[in-house]
PDB file of C-alpha atoms in Angstrom:
ATOM      1  CA  UNK F   5      16.919  -5.531 -29.617  1.00 53.00           C
ATOM      2  CA  UNK F   6      17.931  -3.787 -26.264  1.00 57.00           C
ATOM      3  CA  UNK F   7      15.188  -3.157 -23.459  1.00 60.00           C
ATOM      4  CA  UNK F   8      14.414   0.210 -22.672  1.00 61.00           C
ATOM      5  CA  UNK F   9      14.038   1.083 -19.011  1.00 65.00           C
ATOM      6  CA  UNK F  10      12.981   4.236 -17.361  1.00 59.00           C
ATOM      7  CA  UNK F  11      16.499   5.043 -15.826  1.00 58.00           C
ATOM      8  CA  UNK F  12      18.053   4.838 -19.731  1.00 64.00           C
ATOM      9  CA  UNK F  13      15.450   6.760 -21.792  1.00 65.00           C
ATOM     10  CA  UNK F  14      17.449  10.141 -22.709  1.00 69.00           C
ATOM     11  CA  UNK F  15      14.215  12.134 -21.454  1.00 66.00           C
ATOM     12  CA  UNK F  16      13.788  10.333 -18.020  1.00 67.00           C
ATOM     13  CA  UNK F  17      16.352  11.769 -15.806  1.00 69.00           C
ATOM     14  CA  UNK F  18      16.280  10.578 -12.217  1.00 72.00           C
ATOM     15  CA  UNK F  19      13.503   7.765 -12.561  1.00 68.00           C
ATOM     16  CA  UNK F  20      15.751   4.939 -11.713  1.00 73.00           C
ATOM     17  CA  UNK F  21      13.931   4.541  -8.207  1.00 70.00           C
ATOM     18  CA  UNK F  22      10.694   4.826  -9.698  1.00 71.00           C
ATOM     19  CA  UNK F  23      11.905   1.540 -11.994  1.00 73.00           C
ATOM     20  CA  UNK F  24      12.888  -0.352  -8.664  1.00 72.00           C
ATOM     21  CA  UNK F  25       9.605   0.624  -6.942  1.00 67.00           C
ATOM     22  CA  UNK F  26       7.420  -0.921  -9.892  1.00 70.00           C
ATOM     23  CA  UNK F  27       9.966  -4.417  -9.783  1.00 71.00           C
ATOM     24  CA  UNK F  28       9.457  -4.680  -6.015  1.00 67.00           C
ATOM     25  CA  UNK F  29       5.583  -4.178  -6.444  1.00 63.00           C
ATOM     26  CA  UNK F  30       5.680  -6.585  -9.065  1.00 64.00           C
ATOM     27  CA  UNK F  31       7.569  -9.268  -6.542  1.00 62.00           C
ATOM     28  CA  UNK F  32       5.385  -8.168  -3.583  1.00 58.00           C
ATOM     29  CA  UNK F  33       3.639 -11.546  -3.851  1.00 55.00           C
ATOM     30  CA  UNK F  34      -0.045 -10.175  -2.507  1.00 56.00           C
ATOM     31  CA  UNK F  35      -2.199 -13.252  -3.118  1.00 69.00           C
ATOM     32  CA  UNK F  36      -6.119 -12.986  -3.196  1.00 83.00           C
ATOM     33  CA  UNK F  37      -6.683 -12.843   0.638  1.00 87.00           C
ATOM     34  CA  UNK F  38      -7.967 -10.728   2.052  1.00 91.00           C
ATOM     35  CA  UNK F  39     -10.036  -9.093  -0.788  1.00 93.00           C
ATOM     36  CA  UNK F  40      -9.941  -5.573  -0.725  1.00 95.00           C
ATOM     37  CA  UNK F  41     -11.292  -2.208  -2.339  1.00 96.00           C
ATOM     38  CA  UNK F  42      -9.441   1.134  -3.218  1.00 96.00           C
ATOM     39  CA  UNK F  43     -11.534   4.133  -3.780  1.00 96.00           C
ATOM     40  CA  UNK F  44     -10.707   7.668  -4.260  1.00 96.00           C
ATOM     41  CA  UNK F  45     -12.868   9.658  -1.844  1.00 96.00           C
ATOM     42  CA  UNK F  46     -11.835  13.118  -2.720  1.00 95.00           C
ATOM     43  CA  UNK F  47      -9.223  14.696  -5.140  1.00 93.00           C
ATOM     44  CA  UNK F  48      -6.737  14.411  -2.675  1.00 94.00           C
ATOM     45  CA  UNK F  49      -7.628  11.466  -0.518  1.00 96.00           C
ATOM     46  CA  UNK F  50      -8.039   7.359  -0.912  1.00 97.00           C
ATOM     47  CA  UNK F  51      -9.458   4.770   1.199  1.00 98.00           C
ATOM     48  CA  UNK F  52      -8.149   1.459   1.128  1.00 97.00           C
ATOM     49  CA  UNK F  53     -10.658  -1.330   2.506  1.00 98.00           C
ATOM     50  CA  UNK F  54      -9.892  -4.994   3.337  1.00 97.00           C
ATOM     51  CA  UNK F  55     -12.514  -7.678   4.333  1.00 95.00           C
ATOM     52  CA  UNK F  56     -11.104  -9.048   7.697  1.00 93.00           C
ATOM     53  CA  UNK F  57     -14.261 -10.897   9.334  1.00 89.00           C
ATOM     54  CA  UNK F  58     -13.109 -12.609  12.008  1.00 87.00           C
ATOM     55  CA  UNK F  59      -9.932 -10.822  12.902  1.00 92.00           C
ATOM     56  CA  UNK F  60     -10.153  -8.593  16.000  1.00 93.00           C
ATOM     57  CA  UNK F  61      -8.565  -5.279  16.318  1.00 94.00           C
ATOM     58  CA  UNK F  62      -5.282  -6.754  18.231  1.00 94.00           C
ATOM     59  CA  UNK F  63      -5.285  -9.211  15.529  1.00 94.00           C
ATOM     60  CA  UNK F  64      -4.243  -6.382  12.739  1.00 96.00           C
ATOM     61  CA  UNK F  65      -1.134  -4.522  12.482  1.00 97.00           C
ATOM     62  CA  UNK F  66      -0.664  -1.568  10.158  1.00 98.00           C
ATOM     63  CA  UNK F  67       2.663  -0.087   9.374  1.00 97.00           C
ATOM     64  CA  UNK F  68       4.532   2.100   6.960  1.00 96.00           C
ATOM     65  CA  UNK F  69       7.873   0.800   6.194  1.00 92.00           C
ATOM     66  CA  UNK F  70      10.175   2.420   3.437  1.00 88.00           C
ATOM     67  CA  UNK F  71       7.221   3.973   1.803  1.00 87.00           C
ATOM     68  CA  UNK F  72       5.332   0.791   1.592  1.00 91.00           C
ATOM     69  CA  UNK F  73       1.913   0.452   3.673  1.00 95.00           C
ATOM     70  CA  UNK F  74       1.794  -3.107   5.263  1.00 95.00           C
ATOM     71  CA  UNK F  75      -1.144  -4.448   6.856  1.00 96.00           C
ATOM     72  CA  UNK F  76      -0.848  -7.820   8.675  1.00 96.00           C
ATOM     73  CA  UNK F  77      -3.270 -10.148  10.259  1.00 95.00           C
ATOM     74  CA  UNK F  78      -2.692 -13.051  12.611  1.00 93.00           C
ATOM     75  CA  UNK F  79      -5.696 -14.677  14.330  1.00 84.00           C
ATOM     76  CA  UNK F  80      -4.416 -16.349  17.762  1.00 74.00           C
ATOM     77  CA  UNK F  81      -5.832 -19.874  18.138  1.00 67.00           C
ATOM     78  CA  UNK F  82      -7.610 -19.503  21.032  1.00 64.00           C
ATOM     79  CA  UNK F  83      -7.538 -23.612  21.741  1.00 61.00           C
ATOM     80  CA  UNK F  84     -10.641 -23.677  23.953  1.00 73.00           C
ATOM     81  CA  UNK F  85     -11.150 -27.220  23.395  1.00 80.00           C
ATOM     82  CA  UNK F  86     -13.908 -26.576  20.301  1.00 81.00           C
ATOM     83  CA  UNK F  87     -14.121 -29.607  17.974  1.00 87.00           C
ATOM     84  CA  UNK F  88     -14.908 -28.549  14.608  1.00 83.00           C
ATOM     85  CA  UNK F  89     -16.844 -30.971  12.362  1.00 91.00           C
ATOM     86  CA  UNK F  90     -16.533 -28.801   9.260  1.00 90.00           C
ATOM     87  CA  UNK F  91     -13.992 -25.745   9.231  1.00 80.00           C
ATOM     88  CA  UNK F  92     -14.794 -23.682   6.213  1.00 81.00           C
ATOM     89  CA  UNK F  93     -13.819 -20.404   7.876  1.00 75.00           C
ATOM     90  CA  UNK F  94     -10.000 -20.230   7.555  1.00 69.00           C
ATOM     91  CA  UNK F  95      -7.888 -18.421  10.394  1.00 71.00           C
ATOM     92  CA  UNK F  96      -5.066 -17.787   8.244  1.00 82.00           C
ATOM     93  CA  UNK F  97      -2.599 -14.996   8.386  1.00 91.00           C
ATOM     94  CA  UNK F  98      -2.041 -12.673   5.862  1.00 93.00           C
ATOM     95  CA  UNK F  99      -0.073  -9.750   4.677  1.00 94.00           C
ATOM     96  CA  UNK F 100      -1.090  -6.969   1.876  1.00 93.00           C
ATOM     97  CA  UNK F 101       1.248  -4.207   1.115  1.00 92.00           C
ATOM     98  CA  UNK F 102       0.610  -0.894  -1.003  1.00 92.00           C
ATOM     99  CA  UNK F 103       3.348   1.110  -2.276  1.00 89.00           C
ATOM    100  CA  UNK F 104       2.950   4.709  -1.494  1.00 91.00           C
ATOM    101  CA  UNK F 105       3.825   7.895  -3.230  1.00 88.00           C
ATOM    102  CA  UNK F 106       6.251  10.467  -1.164  1.00 88.00           C
ATOM    103  CA  UNK F 107       3.054  12.848  -1.158  1.00 91.00           C
ATOM    104  CA  UNK F 108       0.839  10.161   0.180  1.00 94.00           C
ATOM    105  CA  UNK F 109       0.306  10.290   3.825  1.00 95.00           C
ATOM    106  CA  UNK F 110      -1.565   7.238   6.085  1.00 97.00           C
ATOM    107  CA  UNK F 111      -4.397   8.573   8.068  1.00 96.00           C
ATOM    108  CA  UNK F 112      -6.613   6.806  10.637  1.00 97.00           C
ATOM    109  CA  UNK F 113      -7.826   3.254  10.636  1.00 98.00           C
ATOM    110  CA  UNK F 114     -11.127   2.071  11.209  1.00 98.00           C
ATOM    111  CA  UNK F 115     -12.505  -1.297  11.693  1.00 97.00           C
ATOM    112  CA  UNK F 116     -16.255  -1.977  11.236  1.00 96.00           C
ATOM    113  CA  UNK F 117     -18.413  -4.820  10.388  1.00 95.00           C
ATOM    114  CA  UNK F 118     -15.783  -6.898   9.309  1.00 93.00           C
ATOM    115  CA  UNK F 119     -14.025  -4.019   7.313  1.00 97.00           C
ATOM    116  CA  UNK F 120     -10.925  -2.593   7.975  1.00 98.00           C
ATOM    117  CA  UNK F 121     -10.798   0.825   6.474  1.00 98.00           C
ATOM    118  CA  UNK F 122      -7.404   2.742   5.997  1.00 98.00           C
ATOM    119  CA  UNK F 123      -7.552   6.290   5.005  1.00 98.00           C
ATOM    120  CA  UNK F 124      -4.876   7.972   2.666  1.00 97.00           C
ATOM    121  CA  UNK F 125      -4.124  11.438   1.971  1.00 96.00           C
ATOM    122  CA  UNK F 126      -2.197  13.148  -0.793  1.00 94.00           C
ATOM    123  CA  UNK F 127      -0.727  16.537  -0.466  1.00 91.00           C
ATOM    124  CA  UNK F 128      -1.566  18.848  -3.258  1.00 87.00           C
ATOM    125  CA  UNK F 129       1.444  19.855  -5.482  1.00 81.00           C
ATOM    126  CA  UNK F 130       2.996  22.856  -5.413  1.00 86.00           C
ATOM    127  CA  UNK F 131       3.845  24.794  -8.455  1.00 89.00           C
ATOM    128  CA  UNK F 132       7.204  25.412  -8.403  1.00 90.00           C
ATOM    129  CA  UNK F 133       9.045  27.843 -10.827  1.00 92.00           C
ATOM    130  CA  UNK F 134      12.689  27.976 -10.667  1.00 93.00           C
ATOM    131  CA  UNK F 135      14.617  30.379 -12.643  1.00 94.00           C
ATOM    132  CA  UNK F 136      18.499  29.079 -13.820  1.00 93.00           C
ATOM    133  CA  UNK F 137      20.743  32.019 -14.478  1.00 94.00           C
ATOM    134  CA  UNK F 138      23.189  31.485 -17.566  1.00 94.00           C
ATOM    135  CA  UNK F 139      26.901  32.792 -16.841  1.00 94.00           C
ATOM    136  CA  UNK F 140      29.764  33.387 -19.520  1.00 91.00           C
ATOM    137  CA  UNK F 141      32.128  30.290 -19.480  1.00 82.00           C
TER     138      UNK F 141
END
């Protein structure tokens, strides 16, 4: 039996990029840290919230690379000579990626109470009707 892909389905023309996008998302390697929420805040807006307790604003970097929202965190080791008897709060780096549709734009990012909020908006789709003329061959 042959595997049917989006790009090879006879009624799905031009969806090869979507198929590659799905494969890239599956391979993104996002692990469980840091935990996050995605909420729909209106019909055309979303908010991603990451739990980044212990990270300062300068420890975080947010970029959009090839329609992928990338959030990175790296805490600097202050090395102030502290001696830990137990270290249960990990100071590890992370990278979270979220693939964005072409119509989604990243808005502002806010950090408060150990939570990083990233607001996204999706453009309202325009209804496009195109009439194709038929000519004789």
